[in-house]
Coordinates of C-alpha atoms and ligand atoms in Angstrom, one line a residue:
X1 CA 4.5 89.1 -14.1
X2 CA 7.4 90.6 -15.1
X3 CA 9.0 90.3 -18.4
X4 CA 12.5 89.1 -17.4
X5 CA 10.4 86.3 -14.9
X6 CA 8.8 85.0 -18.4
X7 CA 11.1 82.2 -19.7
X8 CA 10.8 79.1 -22.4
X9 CA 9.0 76.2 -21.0
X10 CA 11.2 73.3 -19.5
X11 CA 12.4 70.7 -22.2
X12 CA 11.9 73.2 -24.7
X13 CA 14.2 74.6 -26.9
X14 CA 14.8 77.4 -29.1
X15 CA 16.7 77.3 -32.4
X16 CA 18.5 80.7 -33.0
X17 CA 19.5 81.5 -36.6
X18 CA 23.1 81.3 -35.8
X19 CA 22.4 77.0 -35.1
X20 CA 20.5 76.6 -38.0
X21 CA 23.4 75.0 -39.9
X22 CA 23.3 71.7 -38.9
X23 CA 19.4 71.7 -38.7
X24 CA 19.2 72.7 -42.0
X25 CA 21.9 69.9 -43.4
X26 CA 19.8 67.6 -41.4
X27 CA 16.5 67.9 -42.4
X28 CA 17.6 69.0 -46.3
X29 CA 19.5 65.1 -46.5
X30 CA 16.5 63.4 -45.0
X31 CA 14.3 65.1 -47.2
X32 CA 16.0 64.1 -50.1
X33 CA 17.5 60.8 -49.4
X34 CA 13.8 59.9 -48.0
X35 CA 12.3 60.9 -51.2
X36 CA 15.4 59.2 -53.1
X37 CA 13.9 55.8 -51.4
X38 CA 10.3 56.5 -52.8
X39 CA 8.4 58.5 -49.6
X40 CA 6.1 60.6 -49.9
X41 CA 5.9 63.4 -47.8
X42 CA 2.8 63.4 -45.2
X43 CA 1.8 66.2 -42.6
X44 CA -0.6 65.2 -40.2
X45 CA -1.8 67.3 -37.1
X46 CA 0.1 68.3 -33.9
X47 CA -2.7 66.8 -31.8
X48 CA -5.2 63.9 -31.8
X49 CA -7.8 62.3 -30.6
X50 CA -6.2 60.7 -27.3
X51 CA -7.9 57.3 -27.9
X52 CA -5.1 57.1 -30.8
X53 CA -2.3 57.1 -28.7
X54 CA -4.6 54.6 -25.9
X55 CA -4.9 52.2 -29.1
X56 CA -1.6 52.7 -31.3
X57 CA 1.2 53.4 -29.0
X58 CA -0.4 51.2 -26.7
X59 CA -1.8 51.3 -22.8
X60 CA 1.0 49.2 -21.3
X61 CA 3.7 52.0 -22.4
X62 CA 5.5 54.3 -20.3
X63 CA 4.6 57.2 -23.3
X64 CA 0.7 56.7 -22.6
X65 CA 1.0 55.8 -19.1
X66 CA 3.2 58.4 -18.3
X67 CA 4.2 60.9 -21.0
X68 CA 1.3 62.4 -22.9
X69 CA 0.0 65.6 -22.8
X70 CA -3.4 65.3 -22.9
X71 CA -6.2 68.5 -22.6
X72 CA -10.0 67.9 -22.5
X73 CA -11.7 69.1 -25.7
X74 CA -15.2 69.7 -24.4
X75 CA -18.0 67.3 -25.5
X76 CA -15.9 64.5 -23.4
X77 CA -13.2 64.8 -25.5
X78 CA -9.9 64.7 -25.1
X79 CA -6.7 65.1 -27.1
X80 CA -2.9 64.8 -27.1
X81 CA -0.2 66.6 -28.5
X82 CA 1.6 63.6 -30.5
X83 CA 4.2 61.5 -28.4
X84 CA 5.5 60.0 -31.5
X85 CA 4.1 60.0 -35.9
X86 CA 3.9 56.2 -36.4
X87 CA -0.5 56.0 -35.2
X88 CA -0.9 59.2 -36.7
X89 CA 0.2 58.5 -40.2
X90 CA -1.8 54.8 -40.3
X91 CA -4.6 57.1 -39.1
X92 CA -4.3 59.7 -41.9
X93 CA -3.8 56.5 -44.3
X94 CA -6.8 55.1 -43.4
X95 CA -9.1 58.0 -43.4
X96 CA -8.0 58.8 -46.6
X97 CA -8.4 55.5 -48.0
X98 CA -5.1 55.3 -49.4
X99 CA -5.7 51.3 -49.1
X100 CA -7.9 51.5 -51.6
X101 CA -5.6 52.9 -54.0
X102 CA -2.8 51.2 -53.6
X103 CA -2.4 49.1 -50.6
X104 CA 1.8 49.7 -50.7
X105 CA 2.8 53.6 -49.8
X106 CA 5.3 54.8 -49.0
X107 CA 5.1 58.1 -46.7
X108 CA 7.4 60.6 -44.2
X109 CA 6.8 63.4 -42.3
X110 CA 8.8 65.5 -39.9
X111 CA 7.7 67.4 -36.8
X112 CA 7.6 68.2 -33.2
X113 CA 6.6 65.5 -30.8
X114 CA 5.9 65.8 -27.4
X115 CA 6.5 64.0 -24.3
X116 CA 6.5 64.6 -21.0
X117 CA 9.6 63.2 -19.7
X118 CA 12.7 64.4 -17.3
X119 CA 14.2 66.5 -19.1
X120 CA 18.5 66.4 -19.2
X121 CA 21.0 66.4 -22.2
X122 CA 18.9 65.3 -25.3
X123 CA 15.9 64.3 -23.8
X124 CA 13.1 67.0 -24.1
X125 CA 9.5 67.6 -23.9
X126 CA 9.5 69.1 -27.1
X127 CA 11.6 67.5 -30.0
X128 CA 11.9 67.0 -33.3
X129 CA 11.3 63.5 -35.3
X130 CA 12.6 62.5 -39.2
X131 CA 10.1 59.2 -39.6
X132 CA 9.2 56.7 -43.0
X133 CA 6.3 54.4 -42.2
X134 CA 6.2 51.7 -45.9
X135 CA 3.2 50.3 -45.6
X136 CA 1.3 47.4 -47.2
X137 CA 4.4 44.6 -47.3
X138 CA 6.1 42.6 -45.1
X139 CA 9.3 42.1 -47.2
X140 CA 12.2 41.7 -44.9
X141 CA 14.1 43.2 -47.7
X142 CA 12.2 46.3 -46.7
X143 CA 13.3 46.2 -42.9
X144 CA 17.3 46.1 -44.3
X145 CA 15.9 49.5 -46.8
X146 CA 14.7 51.2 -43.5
X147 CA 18.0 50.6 -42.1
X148 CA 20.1 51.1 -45.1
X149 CA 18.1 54.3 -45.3
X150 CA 18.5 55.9 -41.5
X151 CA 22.4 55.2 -42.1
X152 CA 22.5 57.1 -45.2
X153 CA 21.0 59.8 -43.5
X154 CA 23.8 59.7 -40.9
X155 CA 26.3 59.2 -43.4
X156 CA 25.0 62.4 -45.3
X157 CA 25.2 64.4 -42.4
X158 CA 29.0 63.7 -41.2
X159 CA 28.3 61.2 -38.6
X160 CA 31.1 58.3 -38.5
X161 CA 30.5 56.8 -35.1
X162 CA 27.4 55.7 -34.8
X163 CA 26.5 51.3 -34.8
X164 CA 23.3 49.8 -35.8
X165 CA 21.7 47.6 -33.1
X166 CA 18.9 44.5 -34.6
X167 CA 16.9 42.2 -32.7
X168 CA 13.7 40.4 -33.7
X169 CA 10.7 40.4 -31.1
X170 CA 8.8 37.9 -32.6
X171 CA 4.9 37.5 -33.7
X172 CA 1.7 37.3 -31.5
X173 CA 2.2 33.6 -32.3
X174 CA 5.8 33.0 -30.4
X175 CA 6.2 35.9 -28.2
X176 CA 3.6 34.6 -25.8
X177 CA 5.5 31.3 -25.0
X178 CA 8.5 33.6 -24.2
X179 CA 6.6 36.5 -22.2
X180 CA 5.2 33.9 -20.0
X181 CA 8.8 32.0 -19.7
X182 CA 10.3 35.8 -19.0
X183 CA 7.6 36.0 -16.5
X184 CA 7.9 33.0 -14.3
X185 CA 11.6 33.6 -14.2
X186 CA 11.7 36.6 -12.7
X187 CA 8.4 36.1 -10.2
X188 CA 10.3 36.0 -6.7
X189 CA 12.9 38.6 -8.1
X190 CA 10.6 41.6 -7.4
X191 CA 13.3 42.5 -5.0
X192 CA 16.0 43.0 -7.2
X193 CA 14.5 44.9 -9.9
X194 CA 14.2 48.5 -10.3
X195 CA 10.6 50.4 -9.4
X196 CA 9.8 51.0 -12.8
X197 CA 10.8 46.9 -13.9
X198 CA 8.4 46.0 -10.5
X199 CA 5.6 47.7 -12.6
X200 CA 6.7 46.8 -15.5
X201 CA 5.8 42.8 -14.3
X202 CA 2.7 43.2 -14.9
X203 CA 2.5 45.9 -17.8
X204 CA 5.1 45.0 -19.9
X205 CA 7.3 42.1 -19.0
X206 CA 9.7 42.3 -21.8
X207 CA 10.7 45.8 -21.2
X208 CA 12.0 44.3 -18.4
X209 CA 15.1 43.2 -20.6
X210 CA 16.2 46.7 -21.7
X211 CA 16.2 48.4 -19.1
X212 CA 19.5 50.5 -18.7
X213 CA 19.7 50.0 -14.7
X214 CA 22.6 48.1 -13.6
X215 CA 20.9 45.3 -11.0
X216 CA 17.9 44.8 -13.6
X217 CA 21.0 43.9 -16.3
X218 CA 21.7 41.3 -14.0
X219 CA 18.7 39.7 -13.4
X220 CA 17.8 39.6 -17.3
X221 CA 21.7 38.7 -18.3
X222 CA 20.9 34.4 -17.6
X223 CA 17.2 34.5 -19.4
X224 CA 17.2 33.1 -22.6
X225 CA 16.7 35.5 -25.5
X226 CA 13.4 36.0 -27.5
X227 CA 15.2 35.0 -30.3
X228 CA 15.6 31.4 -28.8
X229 CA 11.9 31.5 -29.0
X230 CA 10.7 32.4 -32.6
X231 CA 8.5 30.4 -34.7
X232 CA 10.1 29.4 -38.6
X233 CA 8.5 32.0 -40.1
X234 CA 9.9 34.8 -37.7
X235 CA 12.8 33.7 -37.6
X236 CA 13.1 32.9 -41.4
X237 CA 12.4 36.7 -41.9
X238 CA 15.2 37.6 -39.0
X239 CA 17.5 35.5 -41.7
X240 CA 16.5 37.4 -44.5
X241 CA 16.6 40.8 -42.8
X242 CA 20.4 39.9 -41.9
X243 CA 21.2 39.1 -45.7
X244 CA 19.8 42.3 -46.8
X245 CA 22.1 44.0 -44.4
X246 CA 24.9 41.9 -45.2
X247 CA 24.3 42.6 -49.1
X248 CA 23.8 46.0 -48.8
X249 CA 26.9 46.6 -46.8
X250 CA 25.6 47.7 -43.4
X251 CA 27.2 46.3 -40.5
X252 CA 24.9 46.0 -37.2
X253 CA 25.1 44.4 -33.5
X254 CA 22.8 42.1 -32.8
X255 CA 20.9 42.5 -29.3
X256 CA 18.4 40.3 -28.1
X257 CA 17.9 42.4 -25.3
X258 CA 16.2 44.6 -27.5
X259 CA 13.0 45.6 -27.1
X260 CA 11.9 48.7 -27.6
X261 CA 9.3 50.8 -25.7
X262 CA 5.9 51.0 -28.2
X263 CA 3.7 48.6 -28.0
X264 CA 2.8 47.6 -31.9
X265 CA 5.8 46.2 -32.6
X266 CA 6.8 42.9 -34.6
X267 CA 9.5 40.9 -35.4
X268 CA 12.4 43.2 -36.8
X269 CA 13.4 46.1 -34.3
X270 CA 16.6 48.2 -34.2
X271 CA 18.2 51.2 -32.9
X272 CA 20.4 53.0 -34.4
X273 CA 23.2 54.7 -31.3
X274 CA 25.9 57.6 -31.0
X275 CA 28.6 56.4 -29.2
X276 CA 29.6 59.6 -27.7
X277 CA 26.2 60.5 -26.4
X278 CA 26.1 58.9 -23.3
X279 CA 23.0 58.0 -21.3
X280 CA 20.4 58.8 -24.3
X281 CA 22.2 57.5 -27.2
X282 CA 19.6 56.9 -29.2
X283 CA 19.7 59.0 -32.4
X284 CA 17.1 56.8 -34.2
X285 CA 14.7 53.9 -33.6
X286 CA 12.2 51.8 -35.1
X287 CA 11.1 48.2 -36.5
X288 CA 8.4 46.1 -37.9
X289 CA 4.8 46.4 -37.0
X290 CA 2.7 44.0 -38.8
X291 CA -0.6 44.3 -37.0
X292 CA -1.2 48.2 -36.1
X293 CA -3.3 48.9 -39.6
X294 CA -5.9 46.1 -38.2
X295 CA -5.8 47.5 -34.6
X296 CA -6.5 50.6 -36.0
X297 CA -9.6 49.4 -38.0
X298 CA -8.1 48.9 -41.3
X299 CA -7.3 45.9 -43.1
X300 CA -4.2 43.0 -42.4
X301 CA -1.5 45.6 -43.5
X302 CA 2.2 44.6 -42.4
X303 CA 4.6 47.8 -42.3
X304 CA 8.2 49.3 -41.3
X305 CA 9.3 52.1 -40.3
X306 CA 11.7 54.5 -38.0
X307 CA 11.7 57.4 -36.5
X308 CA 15.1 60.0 -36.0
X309 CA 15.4 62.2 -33.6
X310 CA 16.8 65.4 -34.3
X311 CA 17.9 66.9 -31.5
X312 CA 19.8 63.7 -30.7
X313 CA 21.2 63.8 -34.1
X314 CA 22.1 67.3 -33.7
X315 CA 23.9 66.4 -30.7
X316 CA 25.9 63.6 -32.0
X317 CA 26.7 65.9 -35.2
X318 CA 28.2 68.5 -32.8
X319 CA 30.2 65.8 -30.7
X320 CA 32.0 64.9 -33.8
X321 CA 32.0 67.8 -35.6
X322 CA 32.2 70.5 -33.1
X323 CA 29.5 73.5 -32.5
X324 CA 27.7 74.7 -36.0
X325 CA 30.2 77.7 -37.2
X326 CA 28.1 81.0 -36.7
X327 CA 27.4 82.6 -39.7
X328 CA 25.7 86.0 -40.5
X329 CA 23.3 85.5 -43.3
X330 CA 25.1 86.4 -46.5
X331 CA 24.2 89.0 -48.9
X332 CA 24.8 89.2 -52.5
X333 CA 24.7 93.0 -52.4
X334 CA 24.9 95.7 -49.9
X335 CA 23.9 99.6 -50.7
X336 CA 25.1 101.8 -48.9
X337 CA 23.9 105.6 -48.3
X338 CA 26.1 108.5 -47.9
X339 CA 23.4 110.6 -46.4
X340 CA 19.6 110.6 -45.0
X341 CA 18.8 112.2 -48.7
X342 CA 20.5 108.9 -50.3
X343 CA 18.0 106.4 -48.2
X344 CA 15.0 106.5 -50.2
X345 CA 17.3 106.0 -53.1
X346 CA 19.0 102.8 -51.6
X347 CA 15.2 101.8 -50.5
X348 CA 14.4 101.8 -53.9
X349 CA 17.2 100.1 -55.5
X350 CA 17.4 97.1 -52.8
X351 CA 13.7 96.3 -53.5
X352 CA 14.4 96.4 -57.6
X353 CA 17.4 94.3 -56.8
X354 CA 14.9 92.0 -54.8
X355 CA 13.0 91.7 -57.6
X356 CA 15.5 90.7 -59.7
X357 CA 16.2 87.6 -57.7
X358 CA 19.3 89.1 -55.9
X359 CA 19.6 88.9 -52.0
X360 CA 20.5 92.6 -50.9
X361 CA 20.0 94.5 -47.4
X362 CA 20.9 98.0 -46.4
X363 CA 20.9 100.2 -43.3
X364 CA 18.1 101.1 -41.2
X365 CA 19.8 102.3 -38.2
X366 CA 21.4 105.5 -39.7
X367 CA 24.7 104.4 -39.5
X368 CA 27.4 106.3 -40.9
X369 CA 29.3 105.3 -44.6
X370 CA 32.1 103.9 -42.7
X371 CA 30.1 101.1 -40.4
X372 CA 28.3 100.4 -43.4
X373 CA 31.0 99.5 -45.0
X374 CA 31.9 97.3 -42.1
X375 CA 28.3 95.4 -41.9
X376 CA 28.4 95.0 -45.8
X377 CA 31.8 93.0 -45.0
X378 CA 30.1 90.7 -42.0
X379 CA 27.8 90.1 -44.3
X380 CA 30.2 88.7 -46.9
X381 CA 28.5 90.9 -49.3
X382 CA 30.4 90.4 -53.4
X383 CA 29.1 93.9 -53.9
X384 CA 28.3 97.0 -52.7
X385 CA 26.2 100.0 -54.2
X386 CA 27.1 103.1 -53.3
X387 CA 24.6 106.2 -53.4
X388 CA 25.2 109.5 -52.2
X389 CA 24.1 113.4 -53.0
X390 CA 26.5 113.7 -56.2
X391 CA 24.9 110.0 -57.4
X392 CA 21.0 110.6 -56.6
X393 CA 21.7 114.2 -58.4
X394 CA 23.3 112.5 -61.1
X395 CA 20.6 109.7 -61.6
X396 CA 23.7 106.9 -61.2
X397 CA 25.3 104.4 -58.2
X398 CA 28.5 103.5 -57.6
X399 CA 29.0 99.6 -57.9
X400 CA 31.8 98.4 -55.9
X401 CA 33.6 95.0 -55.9
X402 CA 34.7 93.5 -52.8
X403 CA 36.8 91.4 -53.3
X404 CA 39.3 93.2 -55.6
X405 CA 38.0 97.2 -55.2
X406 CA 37.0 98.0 -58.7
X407 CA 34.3 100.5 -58.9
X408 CA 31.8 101.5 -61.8
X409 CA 29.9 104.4 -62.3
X410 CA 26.2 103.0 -63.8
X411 CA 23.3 104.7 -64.5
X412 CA 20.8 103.7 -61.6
X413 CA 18.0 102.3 -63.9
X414 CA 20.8 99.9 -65.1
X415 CA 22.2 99.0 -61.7
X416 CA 19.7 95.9 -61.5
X417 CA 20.9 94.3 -64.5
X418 CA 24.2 95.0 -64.4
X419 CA 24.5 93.6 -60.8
X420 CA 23.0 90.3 -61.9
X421 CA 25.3 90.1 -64.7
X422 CA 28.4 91.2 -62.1
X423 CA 27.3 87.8 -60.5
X424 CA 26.9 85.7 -62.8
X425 CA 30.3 86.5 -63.1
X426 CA 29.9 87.3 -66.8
X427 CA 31.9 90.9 -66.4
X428 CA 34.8 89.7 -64.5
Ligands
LIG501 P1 11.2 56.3 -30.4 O1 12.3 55.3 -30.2 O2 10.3 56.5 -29.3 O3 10.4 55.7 -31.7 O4 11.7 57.7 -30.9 C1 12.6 57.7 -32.0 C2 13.8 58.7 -31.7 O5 13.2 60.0 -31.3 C3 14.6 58.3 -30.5 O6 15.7 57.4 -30.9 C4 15.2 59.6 -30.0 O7 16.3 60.0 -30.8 C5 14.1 60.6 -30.3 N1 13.3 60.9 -29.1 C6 12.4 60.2 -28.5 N2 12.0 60.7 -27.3 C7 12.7 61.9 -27.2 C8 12.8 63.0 -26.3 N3 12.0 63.0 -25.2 N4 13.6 64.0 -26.5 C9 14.4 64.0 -27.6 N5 14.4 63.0 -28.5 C10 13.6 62.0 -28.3 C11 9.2 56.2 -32.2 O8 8.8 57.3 -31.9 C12 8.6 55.4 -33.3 N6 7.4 56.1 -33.7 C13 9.6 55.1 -34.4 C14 8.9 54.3 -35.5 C15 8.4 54.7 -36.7 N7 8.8 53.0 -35.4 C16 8.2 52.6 -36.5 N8 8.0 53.6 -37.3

């Protein structure tokens, strides 16, 4: 094959140094306000055992049905690149007994995910996810904290426009009644719902309810809403989830169409949407799922959490904040070599200024003074050493300030600490 014929896999991206801005704000505000919250930070593989996904994401779901990318193992097994972090990080909490411990942890991780969907404008097949998963409570005060913490993150990056949507799904105690209700209603509608609602019958009836198409809408708009249907104690936590938002200051939507696409969850689910991003608007999800640790093997654990997606994030950040400036990576100094004889000189010296803690570059392209100059000034450099024959004879560099053109003649063994004094701004 030829080179130029070898091209990035579709739904894959690349991320080029010049984009790295608003990746970087991203991930650095999660980091910080997720470890501001309490979490922990948690890495766990890029693939798994398949029967994972099967059990935690659960069968009935369009990711396992339809999404996974799943390779035989030898030894009849088989595993999956990860669709999503949420079975992964019950997995890693169980093997590891953290239980034991302390039954309450909090933990995050970020990482690629993979899916194997259609890929258009912030959907890929390889992305990017922010999650928290608290585990070991099922405080609705700790739903409103997920929420309260996903906005913060938003907020932190820039993002204005951007609404919370809330619903509440209900137990395996009051769901039932309403699944069956959802059910019967729509048995004899067959005809009027999209192909992937017809299959969803039978799957997965309440995904039936979100589902974007326009005719489907119209079939669910005169069902009654799950949150008709919950028992007291579901819907005494919806309450309580509600007055944690209201005392912390978040505003949200309610939706009771609502649902979500994993399987595990309970009660509390939300979305969090960019209102300029279209079709996939979707910048974060998540909710309650009380009964995953026990599915999983593990003991009664109830637990919230929510995933972000970067890419989606990234996109909404550059719809209200425009592309992420380009910006050559900076240098703190730049030497500069008046001749081939100067070179191992300036090789030298950026290494010992290396060392020193500085950030320094020079030229390895044997460019003249001149277009060194130039490069040093792309790359916003406060200073510039300048060796050439006279200097290297002379055992001394010429230090040069670039913002107001003062230049010093310093001994070469002295440039190191005189350039991190220079900066410290101690001789200006
Ligand atoms: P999810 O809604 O499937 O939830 O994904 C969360 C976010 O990941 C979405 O809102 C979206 O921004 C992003 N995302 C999902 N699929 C793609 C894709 N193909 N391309 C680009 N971005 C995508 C979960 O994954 C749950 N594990 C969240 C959770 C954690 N629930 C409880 N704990």
């Amino acid at each position: 094959m030829a080179q130029e014929d070898i091209r990035s896999v579709q739904g894959t991206e690349d991320v080029l140094p010049g984009q790295w801005t608003y990746w970087r704000r991203l991930y650095e505000a999660a980091a910080r306000l997720f470890e501001r919250y309490g979490y922990g930070r948690i890495r766990t593989p890029v693939f798994e055992d398949t029967h994972l996904f099967e059990k935690g994401t659960g069968e009935t779901t369009e990711i396992v049905q339809k999404q996974m990318y799943t390779i035989p193992a030898g030894d009849g097994e088989s595993i999956t690149l990860c669709p999503e972090g949420t079975p992964s990080v019950i997995r890693a909490y169980l093997e590891a007994n953290l239980h034991k411990q302390e039954a309450f942890q909090k933990l995050y991780y970020v990482g690629p995910m993979f899916r194997h969907e259609r890929p258009q404008k912030g959907r890929l097949r390889q992305f990017h996810q922010l999650g928290v998963e608290a585990i070991g409570s099922d405080s609705p005060l700790l739903d409103a904290e997920t929420i309260l913490l996903a906005v913060s993150v938003f907020r932190e990056v820039g993002l204005k426009d951007f609404d919370v949507f809330l619903n509440s799904i209900g137990c395996s105690k009051c769901r039932p009644q309403f699944r069956e209700e959802v059910r019967a209603i729509l048995h004899g509608r067959e005809d009027e719902l999209c192909e992937d609602c017809r299959s969803r019958l039978e799957r997965n009836v309440l995904r039936v309810l979100d589902c974007k198409n326009e005719k489907c809408r119209e079939v669910v708009a005169v069902l009654s809403v799950m949150t008709d249907y919950l028992c007291d104690e579901c819907a005494a936590h919806y309450d309580q989830v509600r007055s944690g938002l209201d005392r912390a200051g978040i505003s949200y939507e309610e939706d009771p169409r609502l649902v979500r696409g994993l399987d595990y969850y309970t009660r509390t689910v939300y979305e969090v949407k960019h209102r300029w991003l279209g079709a996939r608007d979707a910048i974060c999800g998540g909710g309650r799922y009380d009964d995953l640790v026990e599915l999983l093997g593990g003991p009664p654990l109830p637990c919230v959490g929510f995933a972000i997606g970067a890419e989606s994030t990234l996109l909404a950040m550059e719809s209200e904040q425009g592309p992420p400036p380009e910006i050559a990576p900076s240098v703190a100094v730049y030497v500069v070599s008046f001749d081939d004889a100067a070179q191992a000189d300036c090789f030298e010296l950026v290494q010992a200024l290396r060392d020193g803690g500085l950030s320094a570059d020079m030229d390895y392209e044997g460019r003249s003074a001149k277009s060194q100059m130039r490069v040093a000034n792309r790359r916003r450099a406060q200073f510039c050493v300048l060796i050439g024959p006279d200097e290297v004879e002379r055992g001394e560099v010429t230090v040069k300030d670039m913002v107001d053109g003062r230049q010093w003649t310093v001994p070469k063994d002295r440039a190191v600490a005189w350039l991190v004094r220079l900066l410290d701004g101690t001789h200006r």
